[in-house]
Amino acid sequence: MGKNLSIATISLLLVLASTNAEQVFDVKSYGAKPNADITQALTKAWKAACAVAGSKVVISTGAYKLGLVTLLGPCKGAIEFNLQGTLQAPSDVASFNGKDGWVIFERIDGLTVSGGGVFDGNGQLAWEKNDCNKQKNCNQLPINIRFDYVTNSIVQDITSKDSKFFHINLFECKKLQFQHVTITAPADSPNTDGIHMGHSSQITITNANIGTGDDCISIGDGNQDVSANQVTCGPGHGISIGSLGKYENEQPVSGIRVTGATLSNTDNGVRIKTWPSSPSGVASDIHFEDIVMNNVGNPIIIDQNYCPNNQCSNKSPSKVKISNVSFKKIRGTSSTKEAVKLICSESVPCQQVVLSDIDLAYKGGGGSTTSSCANVKPAVSGKQNPPACINKL
Ligand SMILES: *[C@@H]1O[C@H](CO)[C@@H](O)[C@H](O)[C@H]1NC(C)=O
């Protein structure tokens, strides 16, 4: 009996050990050397790792040049991308041949991206060529890291820096967690959104530190069940739902929770933005809670007339319906006198909007903050500084 038990125990341990063992694929074994281009080495290491169950691609400390790579699944099992060093993108946009991504993770289930390393997009030259302020459908520039059809995965302890366009983009992802991610780009770098997502669900972002030239987080159409906790944001344009209503056939956005964020010196705080003259759409069940604003412009804003650089031809009202939105425990300082702006659509007024425990002081001095409302009657409770809807538009 004792012997049988010990044999059973040993076999169990062996099974556990073999399932835990990760096979390591170091890019060095595929010819990678610091300061050289490792596009081929990484492509080969990824292919080999993807073909076995439970593997890890390692890029150790040092700087490496890297061209566009698509790290494609499905893989045999869970796979880790362990980046300890710094990957440097080509600075010229031409070498991307019109492709919209630099490092692309595609169709992978059970991916871990980790290691403390840096994805450096070298965006300076691309920012100068960015024409999105002149053209609504501007040239696509490469996004630092794309996750397309990635499921049951974790991204932790990595940095994305100076992307040419958005830093991180999610498309059709499910159950993807971001932890301790750092994203940095200068305040004046155009369209360098931190994390943008579309058509994704069950996404969580915790302890992210994001400062860029555009939205820290932007949640586009078709996202469900997204939560962002303990995010610091600034510089940048704030944390945004949208923009929505720019394109035909956009899918609903619902189940969004932003809690415990701190925004500093951003152009906007927490925002829902939809284009005028839009096709119909839906944004509902969106909650912002326990958020600190430090010298933030428009700390609380719903803008259904969103039209940057006046790119809209006719301005009929937005048809994106916004409902069940709450702003709770939002406090700190506003850099604009108008701290609360709820500008909803004339054709589909906002419904079930809640303002609770709002305390926003005007940083500029010269009086207190104000608020404006159009096509919305928010339910208010707790402290209201500024008083809700002083100006009805
Ligand atoms: C509004 O949001 C709350 C909180 O997430 C949710 O429980 C409720 O189901 C939503 N109500 C509607 C009508 O969508």
mmCIF file of C-alpha atoms and ligand atoms in Angstrom:
data_model
loop_
_atom_site.group_PDB
_atom_site.id
_atom_site.type_symbol
_atom_site.label_atom_id
_atom_site.label_comp_id
_atom_site.label_asym_id
_atom_site.label_seq_id
_atom_site.Cartn_x
_atom_site.Cartn_y
_atom_site.Cartn_z
ATOM 1 C CA MET A 1 0.000 0.000 0.000
ATOM 2 C CA GLY A 2 2.782 2.394 1.053
ATOM 3 C CA LYS A 3 4.786 1.492 -2.037
ATOM 4 C CA ASN A 4 1.808 1.991 -4.360
ATOM 5 C CA LEU A 5 1.131 5.369 -2.813
ATOM 6 C CA SER A 6 4.713 6.523 -3.294
ATOM 7 C CA ILE A 7 4.725 5.365 -6.915
ATOM 8 C CA ALA A 8 1.485 7.247 -7.470
ATOM 9 C CA THR A 9 2.969 10.320 -5.802
ATOM 10 C CA ILE A 10 6.136 10.177 -7.874
ATOM 11 C CA SER A 11 4.190 9.790 -11.116
ATOM 12 C CA LEU A 12 2.006 12.726 -10.144
ATOM 13 C CA LEU A 13 5.096 14.867 -9.465
ATOM 14 C CA LEU A 14 6.571 13.845 -12.815
ATOM 15 C CA VAL A 15 3.363 14.826 -14.588
ATOM 16 C CA LEU A 16 3.331 18.184 -12.778
ATOM 17 C CA ALA A 17 7.011 18.784 -13.543
ATOM 18 C CA SER A 18 6.602 18.017 -17.219
ATOM 19 C CA THR A 19 3.564 20.271 -17.602
ATOM 20 C CA ASN A 20 5.389 23.125 -15.861
ATOM 21 C CA ALA A 21 8.603 22.785 -17.828
ATOM 22 C CA GLU A 22 8.848 25.473 -20.466
ATOM 23 C CA GLN A 23 11.102 24.931 -23.398
ATOM 24 C CA VAL A 24 13.252 28.017 -23.869
ATOM 25 C CA PHE A 25 13.926 29.438 -27.331
ATOM 26 C CA ASP A 26 16.569 32.139 -26.932
ATOM 27 C CA VAL A 27 16.865 34.312 -30.036
ATOM 28 C CA LYS A 28 20.662 34.138 -29.560
ATOM 29 C CA SER A 29 20.522 30.485 -30.603
ATOM 30 C CA TYR A 30 18.959 31.695 -33.852
ATOM 31 C CA GLY A 31 21.712 34.202 -34.582
ATOM 32 C CA ALA A 32 20.559 37.308 -32.696
ATOM 33 C CA LYS A 33 23.310 39.686 -31.576
ATOM 34 C CA PRO A 34 22.962 42.970 -29.682
ATOM 35 C CA ASN A 35 22.770 46.077 -31.899
ATOM 36 C CA ALA A 36 22.099 43.964 -34.988
ATOM 37 C CA ASP A 37 18.796 43.324 -36.772
ATOM 38 C CA ILE A 38 17.074 40.298 -35.243
ATOM 39 C CA THR A 39 14.000 40.106 -37.489
ATOM 40 C CA GLN A 40 15.038 36.742 -38.972
ATOM 41 C CA ALA A 41 16.264 35.312 -35.666
ATOM 42 C CA LEU A 42 13.051 36.237 -33.861
ATOM 43 C CA THR A 43 10.870 34.890 -36.672
ATOM 44 C CA LYS A 44 12.681 31.527 -36.548
ATOM 45 C CA ALA A 45 12.681 31.321 -32.743
ATOM 46 C CA TRP A 46 8.950 32.106 -32.667
ATOM 47 C CA LYS A 47 8.136 29.435 -35.278
ATOM 48 C CA ALA A 48 10.075 26.810 -33.351
ATOM 49 C CA ALA A 49 8.556 27.806 -30.005
ATOM 50 C CA CYS A 50 5.036 27.945 -31.396
ATOM 51 C CA ALA A 51 5.356 24.383 -32.649
ATOM 52 C CA VAL A 52 5.794 22.908 -29.147
ATOM 53 C CA ALA A 53 3.457 23.053 -26.154
ATOM 54 C CA GLY A 54 4.615 25.250 -23.262
ATOM 55 C CA SER A 55 7.427 27.353 -24.655
ATOM 56 C CA LYS A 56 9.182 30.631 -24.057
ATOM 57 C CA VAL A 57 10.906 32.940 -26.527
ATOM 58 C CA VAL A 58 13.630 34.921 -24.775
ATOM 59 C CA ILE A 59 15.255 38.183 -25.861
ATOM 60 C CA SER A 60 17.824 38.980 -23.191
ATOM 61 C CA THR A 61 19.097 42.420 -22.152
ATOM 62 C CA GLY A 62 20.662 44.670 -24.784
ATOM 63 C CA ALA A 63 19.360 46.714 -27.703
ATOM 64 C CA TYR A 64 18.216 45.004 -30.908
ATOM 65 C CA LYS A 65 16.950 46.337 -34.215
ATOM 66 C CA LEU A 66 13.729 44.764 -35.397
ATOM 67 C CA GLY A 67 11.649 45.182 -38.565
ATOM 68 C CA LEU A 68 7.961 44.321 -38.872
ATOM 69 C CA VAL A 69 7.197 40.876 -37.431
ATOM 70 C CA THR A 70 3.956 38.914 -37.284
ATOM 71 C CA LEU A 71 4.118 36.431 -34.432
ATOM 72 C CA LEU A 72 1.418 34.127 -35.643
ATOM 73 C CA GLY A 73 -0.485 31.353 -33.905
ATOM 74 C CA PRO A 74 -2.253 29.180 -33.253
ATOM 75 C CA CYS A 75 0.553 27.580 -31.243
ATOM 76 C CA LYS A 76 0.747 24.070 -29.849
ATOM 77 C CA GLY A 77 0.151 25.341 -26.287
ATOM 78 C CA ALA A 78 0.793 28.278 -24.007
ATOM 79 C CA ILE A 79 3.639 30.508 -25.169
ATOM 80 C CA GLU A 80 5.608 33.271 -23.484
ATOM 81 C CA PHE A 81 7.302 36.202 -25.173
ATOM 82 C CA ASN A 82 9.945 37.242 -22.648
ATOM 83 C CA LEU A 83 11.538 40.539 -23.605
ATOM 84 C CA GLN A 84 14.284 41.728 -21.275
ATOM 85 C CA GLY A 85 16.078 43.953 -23.770
ATOM 86 C CA THR A 86 15.016 46.880 -25.952
ATOM 87 C CA LEU A 87 13.593 46.362 -29.430
ATOM 88 C CA GLN A 88 14.146 49.296 -31.772
ATOM 89 C CA ALA A 89 11.853 49.880 -34.760
ATOM 90 C CA PRO A 90 13.169 51.323 -38.042
ATOM 91 C CA SER A 91 12.653 55.071 -37.936
ATOM 92 C CA ASP A 92 11.500 55.391 -41.563
ATOM 93 C CA VAL A 93 7.861 54.638 -42.298
ATOM 94 C CA ALA A 94 8.633 53.505 -45.860
ATOM 95 C CA SER A 95 10.182 50.229 -44.698
ATOM 96 C CA PHE A 96 6.760 49.174 -43.372
ATOM 97 C CA ASN A 97 5.279 49.152 -46.907
ATOM 98 C CA GLY A 98 1.977 50.583 -45.734
ATOM 99 C CA LYS A 99 1.475 47.925 -43.036
ATOM 100 C CA ASP A 100 -0.191 49.199 -39.882
ATOM 101 C CA GLY A 101 1.798 47.373 -37.227
ATOM 102 C CA TRP A 102 5.352 46.738 -36.053
ATOM 103 C CA VAL A 103 5.165 43.771 -33.623
ATOM 104 C CA ILE A 104 1.971 41.859 -34.327
ATOM 105 C CA PHE A 105 0.716 39.037 -32.105
ATOM 106 C CA GLU A 106 -1.994 37.224 -34.039
ATOM 107 C CA ARG A 107 -4.349 34.305 -33.353
ATOM 108 C CA ILE A 108 -2.734 33.132 -30.124
ATOM 109 C CA ASP A 109 -4.435 31.500 -27.131
ATOM 110 C CA GLY A 110 -2.510 31.513 -23.837
ATOM 111 C CA LEU A 111 0.124 34.151 -24.609
ATOM 112 C CA THR A 112 2.239 35.817 -21.920
ATOM 113 C CA VAL A 113 4.234 38.923 -22.814
ATOM 114 C CA SER A 114 6.656 39.797 -20.003
ATOM 115 C CA GLY A 115 10.266 40.430 -19.070
ATOM 116 C CA GLY A 116 10.611 44.144 -18.247
ATOM 117 C CA GLY A 117 11.809 45.090 -21.759
ATOM 118 C CA VAL A 118 11.022 47.988 -24.068
ATOM 119 C CA PHE A 119 9.333 48.261 -27.477
ATOM 120 C CA ASP A 120 10.833 51.480 -28.859
ATOM 121 C CA GLY A 121 8.889 52.651 -31.906
ATOM 122 C CA ASN A 122 11.325 55.458 -32.839
ATOM 123 C CA GLY A 123 8.363 57.581 -33.885
ATOM 124 C CA GLN A 124 9.904 61.048 -34.346
ATOM 125 C CA LEU A 125 10.089 60.995 -38.171
ATOM 126 C CA ALA A 126 6.621 59.462 -38.514
ATOM 127 C CA TRP A 127 5.059 62.141 -36.292
ATOM 128 C CA GLU A 128 6.300 64.790 -38.695
ATOM 129 C CA LYS A 129 4.576 62.954 -41.587
ATOM 130 C CA ASN A 130 1.298 62.372 -39.725
ATOM 131 C CA ASP A 131 -1.531 64.042 -41.698
ATOM 132 C CA CYS A 132 -4.488 62.997 -39.526
ATOM 133 C CA ASN A 133 -5.168 66.591 -38.533
ATOM 134 C CA LYS A 134 -5.778 67.381 -42.213
ATOM 135 C CA GLN A 135 -7.468 64.215 -43.441
ATOM 136 C CA LYS A 136 -10.188 62.223 -41.734
ATOM 137 C CA ASN A 137 -9.019 58.995 -43.381
ATOM 138 C CA CYS A 138 -5.302 59.597 -43.027
ATOM 139 C CA ASN A 139 -2.378 57.358 -43.902
ATOM 140 C CA GLN A 140 -2.070 54.358 -41.620
ATOM 141 C CA LEU A 141 1.132 54.455 -39.611
ATOM 142 C CA PRO A 142 2.544 51.422 -37.766
ATOM 143 C CA ILE A 143 1.201 50.660 -34.287
ATOM 144 C CA ASN A 144 3.937 49.483 -31.884
ATOM 145 C CA ILE A 145 2.222 46.314 -30.643
ATOM 146 C CA ARG A 146 -0.914 44.783 -32.130
ATOM 147 C CA PHE A 147 -2.918 41.997 -30.558
ATOM 148 C CA ASP A 148 -5.262 40.529 -33.168
ATOM 149 C CA TYR A 149 -7.480 37.575 -32.130
ATOM 150 C CA VAL A 150 -5.497 36.966 -28.922
ATOM 151 C CA THR A 151 -7.327 35.141 -26.101
ATOM 152 C CA ASN A 152 -6.710 34.048 -22.481
ATOM 153 C CA SER A 153 -3.502 36.035 -22.301
ATOM 154 C CA ILE A 154 -1.448 38.332 -20.058
ATOM 155 C CA VAL A 155 0.779 41.290 -20.871
ATOM 156 C CA GLN A 156 2.869 42.418 -17.923
ATOM 157 C CA ASP A 157 5.919 44.468 -16.995
ATOM 158 C CA ILE A 158 6.763 45.827 -20.415
ATOM 159 C CA THR A 159 7.232 49.355 -21.783
ATOM 160 C CA SER A 160 6.071 50.780 -25.089
ATOM 161 C CA LYS A 161 7.825 53.976 -26.080
ATOM 162 C CA ASP A 162 7.547 56.557 -28.883
ATOM 163 C CA SER A 163 5.229 54.583 -31.134
ATOM 164 C CA LYS A 164 4.669 55.986 -34.617
ATOM 165 C CA PHE A 165 0.893 55.758 -34.103
ATOM 166 C CA PHE A 166 -1.155 54.036 -31.329
ATOM 167 C CA HIS A 167 1.111 52.185 -28.899
ATOM 168 C CA ILE A 168 -0.996 49.098 -28.266
ATOM 169 C CA ASN A 169 -4.039 48.010 -30.273
ATOM 170 C CA LEU A 170 -6.450 45.174 -29.526
ATOM 171 C CA PHE A 171 -8.742 43.737 -32.178
ATOM 172 C CA GLU A 172 -11.079 40.784 -31.560
ATOM 173 C CA CYS A 173 -9.350 39.862 -28.287
ATOM 174 C CA LYS A 174 -10.987 38.051 -25.378
ATOM 175 C CA LYS A 175 -9.781 37.615 -21.785
ATOM 176 C CA LEU A 176 -6.651 39.700 -22.078
ATOM 177 C CA GLN A 177 -5.050 41.241 -18.979
ATOM 178 C CA PHE A 178 -2.561 44.089 -18.826
ATOM 179 C CA GLN A 179 -0.558 44.548 -15.624
ATOM 180 C CA HIS A 180 2.204 47.032 -14.833
ATOM 181 C CA VAL A 181 2.496 48.277 -18.376
ATOM 182 C CA THR A 182 4.308 51.579 -19.010
ATOM 183 C CA ILE A 183 3.639 53.678 -22.110
ATOM 184 C CA THR A 184 5.486 56.892 -22.893
ATOM 185 C CA ALA A 185 5.618 59.396 -25.746
ATOM 186 C CA PRO A 186 5.909 63.193 -25.819
ATOM 187 C CA ALA A 187 2.781 65.281 -25.185
ATOM 188 C CA ASP A 188 2.960 66.696 -28.722
ATOM 189 C CA SER A 189 3.306 63.372 -30.592
ATOM 190 C CA PRO A 190 0.153 62.915 -32.741
ATOM 191 C CA ASN A 191 -2.192 59.908 -32.393
ATOM 192 C CA THR A 192 0.071 58.045 -29.993
ATOM 193 C CA ASP A 193 -2.869 56.603 -27.985
ATOM 194 C CA GLY A 194 -1.691 54.313 -25.180
ATOM 195 C CA ILE A 195 -4.040 51.339 -25.392
ATOM 196 C CA HIS A 196 -6.792 51.324 -28.007
ATOM 197 C CA MET A 197 -9.250 48.482 -28.314
ATOM 198 C CA GLY A 198 -11.955 47.388 -30.710
ATOM 199 C CA HIS A 199 -14.292 44.367 -30.864
ATOM 200 C CA SER A 200 -12.863 42.885 -27.672
ATOM 201 C CA SER A 201 -14.271 41.566 -24.415
ATOM 202 C CA GLN A 202 -13.187 40.724 -20.865
ATOM 203 C CA ILE A 203 -10.210 43.046 -20.965
ATOM 204 C CA THR A 204 -8.588 44.290 -17.747
ATOM 205 C CA ILE A 205 -5.898 46.921 -17.365
ATOM 206 C CA THR A 206 -4.351 47.337 -13.894
ATOM 207 C CA ASN A 207 -1.535 49.539 -12.623
ATOM 208 C CA ALA A 208 -0.708 51.007 -16.003
ATOM 209 C CA ASN A 209 1.347 54.180 -16.229
ATOM 210 C CA ILE A 210 0.545 55.997 -19.464
ATOM 211 C CA GLY A 211 1.694 59.386 -20.788
ATOM 212 C CA THR A 212 1.378 60.141 -24.511
ATOM 213 C CA GLY A 213 0.253 62.715 -27.081
ATOM 214 C CA ASP A 214 -3.278 61.298 -27.360
ATOM 215 C CA ASP A 215 -5.754 59.249 -25.292
ATOM 216 C CA CYS A 216 -4.164 57.149 -22.547
ATOM 217 C CA ILE A 217 -6.855 54.539 -23.106
ATOM 218 C CA SER A 218 -9.403 54.647 -25.901
ATOM 219 C CA ILE A 219 -12.250 52.199 -26.134
ATOM 220 C CA GLY A 220 -13.698 51.994 -29.614
ATOM 221 C CA ASP A 221 -16.767 50.194 -30.923
ATOM 222 C CA GLY A 222 -17.686 46.593 -30.167
ATOM 223 C CA ASN A 223 -16.055 46.321 -26.736
ATOM 224 C CA GLN A 224 -17.782 44.612 -23.821
ATOM 225 C CA ASP A 225 -16.726 44.087 -20.237
ATOM 226 C CA VAL A 226 -13.612 46.233 -19.964
ATOM 227 C CA SER A 227 -12.142 47.393 -16.677
ATOM 228 C CA ALA A 228 -9.259 49.744 -16.028
ATOM 229 C CA ASN A 229 -8.075 49.977 -12.418
ATOM 230 C CA GLN A 230 -5.345 52.138 -10.898
ATOM 231 C CA VAL A 231 -4.243 53.714 -14.152
ATOM 232 C CA THR A 232 -2.135 56.881 -14.082
ATOM 233 C CA CYS A 233 -2.585 59.041 -17.150
ATOM 234 C CA GLY A 234 -0.726 62.142 -18.309
ATOM 235 C CA PRO A 235 0.291 63.900 -20.370
ATOM 236 C CA GLY A 236 -2.355 63.032 -22.941
ATOM 237 C CA HIS A 237 -5.972 63.483 -23.903
ATOM 238 C CA GLY A 238 -7.429 61.423 -21.044
ATOM 239 C CA ILE A 239 -9.385 58.175 -20.849
ATOM 240 C CA SER A 240 -11.971 57.932 -23.611
ATOM 241 C CA ILE A 241 -14.880 55.885 -24.782
ATOM 242 C CA GLY A 242 -14.828 56.439 -28.546
ATOM 243 C CA SER A 243 -14.652 58.128 -30.707
ATOM 244 C CA LEU A 244 -17.832 56.410 -31.854
ATOM 245 C CA GLY A 245 -20.025 56.959 -34.894
ATOM 246 C CA LYS A 246 -17.308 57.676 -37.422
ATOM 247 C CA TYR A 247 -17.984 54.543 -39.489
ATOM 248 C CA GLU A 248 -20.998 52.479 -40.644
ATOM 249 C CA ASN A 249 -22.006 49.297 -38.768
ATOM 250 C CA GLU A 250 -20.247 50.015 -35.505
ATOM 251 C CA GLN A 251 -21.017 47.516 -32.738
ATOM 252 C CA PRO A 252 -22.303 48.504 -29.253
ATOM 253 C CA VAL A 253 -19.968 49.429 -26.402
ATOM 254 C CA SER A 254 -21.077 48.269 -22.951
ATOM 255 C CA GLY A 255 -19.874 47.218 -19.528
ATOM 256 C CA ILE A 256 -16.968 49.644 -19.090
ATOM 257 C CA ARG A 257 -15.532 50.368 -15.624
ATOM 258 C CA VAL A 258 -12.752 52.855 -14.898
ATOM 259 C CA THR A 259 -11.838 52.939 -11.198
ATOM 260 C CA GLY A 260 -9.054 54.416 -9.079
ATOM 261 C CA ALA A 261 -7.393 56.375 -11.895
ATOM 262 C CA THR A 262 -5.196 59.470 -11.450
ATOM 263 C CA LEU A 263 -5.012 61.919 -14.350
ATOM 264 C CA SER A 264 -2.463 64.736 -14.395
ATOM 265 C CA ASN A 265 -2.167 67.661 -16.811
ATOM 266 C CA THR A 266 -4.292 65.982 -19.487
ATOM 267 C CA ASP A 267 -6.484 67.853 -22.009
ATOM 268 C CA ASN A 268 -9.529 65.851 -20.907
ATOM 269 C CA GLY A 269 -10.396 63.621 -17.991
ATOM 270 C CA VAL A 270 -12.936 60.860 -18.475
ATOM 271 C CA ARG A 271 -14.764 61.259 -21.736
ATOM 272 C CA ILE A 272 -17.336 59.768 -24.077
ATOM 273 C CA LYS A 273 -17.024 61.170 -27.591
ATOM 274 C CA THR A 274 -19.203 60.578 -30.636
ATOM 275 C CA TRP A 275 -19.108 62.175 -34.076
ATOM 276 C CA PRO A 276 -22.036 64.248 -35.335
ATOM 277 C CA SER A 277 -23.852 63.129 -38.513
ATOM 278 C CA SER A 278 -23.181 59.549 -37.469
ATOM 279 C CA PRO A 279 -24.861 56.249 -38.243
ATOM 280 C CA SER A 280 -26.758 54.885 -35.227
ATOM 281 C CA GLY A 281 -24.872 53.220 -32.399
ATOM 282 C CA VAL A 282 -25.049 52.332 -28.713
ATOM 283 C CA ALA A 283 -22.866 53.080 -25.678
ATOM 284 C CA SER A 284 -24.243 51.897 -22.335
ATOM 285 C CA ASP A 285 -23.356 50.673 -18.848
ATOM 286 C CA ILE A 286 -20.255 52.870 -18.534
ATOM 287 C CA HIS A 287 -18.982 53.760 -15.051
ATOM 288 C CA PHE A 288 -16.198 56.042 -13.858
ATOM 289 C CA GLU A 289 -15.479 55.917 -10.122
ATOM 290 C CA ASP A 290 -12.938 57.128 -7.570
ATOM 291 C CA ILE A 291 -10.845 59.257 -9.889
ATOM 292 C CA VAL A 292 -8.369 62.018 -9.031
ATOM 293 C CA MET A 293 -7.843 64.923 -11.450
ATOM 294 C CA ASN A 294 -4.722 67.096 -11.202
ATOM 295 C CA ASN A 295 -4.929 70.193 -13.389
ATOM 296 C CA VAL A 296 -7.060 68.416 -16.012
ATOM 297 C CA GLY A 297 -9.030 70.128 -18.836
ATOM 298 C CA ASN A 298 -12.694 69.012 -19.121
ATOM 299 C CA PRO A 299 -12.407 66.504 -16.252
ATOM 300 C CA ILE A 300 -15.893 65.093 -16.928
ATOM 301 C CA ILE A 301 -17.109 65.259 -20.504
ATOM 302 C CA ILE A 302 -19.670 63.701 -22.796
ATOM 303 C CA ASP A 303 -19.155 65.249 -26.229
ATOM 304 C CA GLN A 304 -21.588 64.149 -28.922
ATOM 305 C CA ASN A 305 -20.324 66.888 -31.243
ATOM 306 C CA TYR A 306 -16.815 65.485 -31.387
ATOM 307 C CA CYS A 307 -15.249 66.795 -34.546
ATOM 308 C CA PRO A 308 -11.506 67.366 -34.227
ATOM 309 C CA ASN A 309 -9.985 69.805 -36.700
ATOM 310 C CA ASN A 310 -13.485 70.489 -38.102
ATOM 311 C CA GLN A 311 -13.409 67.426 -40.323
ATOM 312 C CA CYS A 312 -17.201 67.020 -40.377
ATOM 313 C CA SER A 313 -19.083 68.228 -43.436
ATOM 314 C CA ASN A 314 -22.630 68.636 -42.129
ATOM 315 C CA LYS A 315 -23.370 68.705 -38.464
ATOM 316 C CA SER A 316 -26.641 66.852 -37.989
ATOM 317 C CA PRO A 317 -26.809 65.359 -34.463
ATOM 318 C CA SER A 318 -25.047 62.138 -33.516
ATOM 319 C CA LYS A 319 -27.238 59.008 -33.533
ATOM 320 C CA VAL A 320 -25.132 57.134 -30.997
ATOM 321 C CA LYS A 321 -27.380 56.474 -28.000
ATOM 322 C CA ILE A 322 -25.666 56.905 -24.629
ATOM 323 C CA SER A 323 -27.272 55.456 -21.498
ATOM 324 C CA ASN A 324 -26.539 54.169 -17.997
ATOM 325 C CA VAL A 325 -23.400 56.226 -17.420
ATOM 326 C CA SER A 326 -22.136 57.187 -13.970
ATOM 327 C CA PHE A 327 -19.451 59.547 -12.708
ATOM 328 C CA LYS A 328 -18.840 58.924 -8.991
ATOM 329 C CA LYS A 329 -16.265 60.260 -6.524
ATOM 330 C CA ILE A 330 -14.432 62.418 -9.035
ATOM 331 C CA ARG A 331 -12.273 65.023 -7.327
ATOM 332 C CA GLY A 332 -9.293 67.325 -7.740
ATOM 333 C CA THR A 333 -8.530 70.300 -9.949
ATOM 334 C CA SER A 334 -9.674 71.422 -13.379
ATOM 335 C CA SER A 335 -7.565 73.551 -15.727
ATOM 336 C CA THR A 336 -10.731 74.701 -17.528
ATOM 337 C CA LYS A 337 -13.420 76.696 -15.751
ATOM 338 C CA GLU A 338 -16.072 74.448 -17.227
ATOM 339 C CA ALA A 339 -15.252 71.245 -15.356
ATOM 340 C CA VAL A 340 -18.355 69.215 -16.198
ATOM 341 C CA LYS A 341 -19.692 69.139 -19.743
ATOM 342 C CA LEU A 342 -22.487 66.784 -20.702
ATOM 343 C CA ILE A 343 -23.297 67.595 -24.311
ATOM 344 C CA CYS A 344 -25.655 64.903 -25.529
ATOM 345 C CA SER A 345 -27.324 64.478 -28.877
ATOM 346 C CA GLU A 346 -30.519 66.284 -29.781
ATOM 347 C CA SER A 347 -31.737 63.277 -31.751
ATOM 348 C CA VAL A 348 -31.013 60.648 -29.023
ATOM 349 C CA PRO A 349 -30.727 62.361 -25.608
ATOM 350 C CA CYS A 350 -28.556 60.622 -22.982
ATOM 351 C CA GLN A 351 -30.475 58.540 -20.444
ATOM 352 C CA GLN A 352 -29.718 57.329 -16.915
ATOM 353 C CA VAL A 353 -26.708 59.579 -16.372
ATOM 354 C CA VAL A 354 -25.553 59.832 -12.735
ATOM 355 C CA LEU A 355 -23.308 62.456 -11.118
ATOM 356 C CA SER A 356 -22.377 61.579 -7.547
ATOM 357 C CA ASP A 357 -19.773 63.106 -5.192
ATOM 358 C CA ILE A 358 -18.119 65.478 -7.628
ATOM 359 C CA ASP A 359 -15.579 67.938 -6.208
ATOM 360 C CA LEU A 360 -13.595 69.815 -8.837
ATOM 361 C CA ALA A 361 -11.882 73.131 -8.077
ATOM 362 C CA TYR A 362 -10.713 75.596 -10.728
ATOM 363 C CA LYS A 363 -6.951 75.570 -10.907
ATOM 364 C CA GLY A 364 -6.675 78.859 -12.752
ATOM 365 C CA GLY A 365 -8.009 80.872 -9.836
ATOM 366 C CA GLY A 366 -10.660 83.528 -10.462
ATOM 367 C CA GLY A 367 -13.742 81.773 -9.154
ATOM 368 C CA SER A 368 -15.253 78.374 -9.072
ATOM 369 C CA THR A 369 -15.877 75.758 -11.736
ATOM 370 C CA THR A 370 -19.047 75.599 -13.828
ATOM 371 C CA SER A 371 -20.981 72.895 -15.662
ATOM 372 C CA SER A 372 -23.012 72.704 -18.864
ATOM 373 C CA CYS A 373 -25.612 70.232 -20.007
ATOM 374 C CA ALA A 374 -27.506 69.634 -23.236
ATOM 375 C CA ASN A 375 -30.095 66.928 -23.889
ATOM 376 C CA VAL A 376 -29.496 65.193 -20.575
ATOM 377 C CA LYS A 377 -31.053 65.318 -17.090
ATOM 378 C CA PRO A 378 -28.517 63.701 -14.801
ATOM 379 C CA ALA A 379 -29.546 62.187 -11.465
ATOM 380 C CA VAL A 380 -27.349 63.866 -8.854
ATOM 381 C CA SER A 381 -26.360 62.835 -5.337
ATOM 382 C CA GLY A 382 -23.716 63.740 -2.754
ATOM 383 C CA LYS A 383 -21.453 66.736 -3.188
ATOM 384 C CA GLN A 384 -21.773 68.695 -6.450
ATOM 385 C CA ASN A 385 -18.947 71.128 -7.072
ATOM 386 C CA PRO A 386 -19.662 72.559 -9.593
ATOM 387 C CA PRO A 387 -23.461 72.377 -9.157
ATOM 388 C CA ALA A 388 -24.795 70.133 -11.927
ATOM 389 C CA CYS A 389 -26.025 71.700 -15.173
ATOM 390 C CA ILE A 390 -25.672 75.382 -14.227
ATOM 391 C CA ASN A 391 -25.783 76.211 -17.914
ATOM 392 C CA LYS A 392 -28.443 74.452 -19.963
ATOM 393 C CA LEU A 393 -27.531 74.571 -23.603
HETATM 394 C C1 LIG B 1 -26.703 49.876 -15.620
HETATM 395 O O1 LIG B 1 -25.424 49.625 -15.049
HETATM 396 C C2 LIG B 1 -25.481 48.808 -13.905
HETATM 397 C C3 LIG B 1 -24.101 48.764 -13.313
HETATM 398 O O2 LIG B 1 -23.211 48.150 -14.176
HETATM 399 C C4 LIG B 1 -25.965 47.437 -14.319
HETATM 400 O O3 LIG B 1 -26.019 46.588 -13.189
HETATM 401 C C5 LIG B 1 -27.354 47.580 -14.914
HETATM 402 O O4 LIG B 1 -27.740 46.322 -15.413
HETATM 403 C C6 LIG B 1 -27.367 48.574 -16.041
HETATM 404 N N1 LIG B 1 -28.743 48.844 -16.418
HETATM 405 C C7 LIG B 1 -29.134 48.846 -17.680
HETATM 406 C C8 LIG B 1 -30.590 49.148 -17.874
HETATM 407 O O5 LIG B 1 -28.397 48.652 -18.606
#
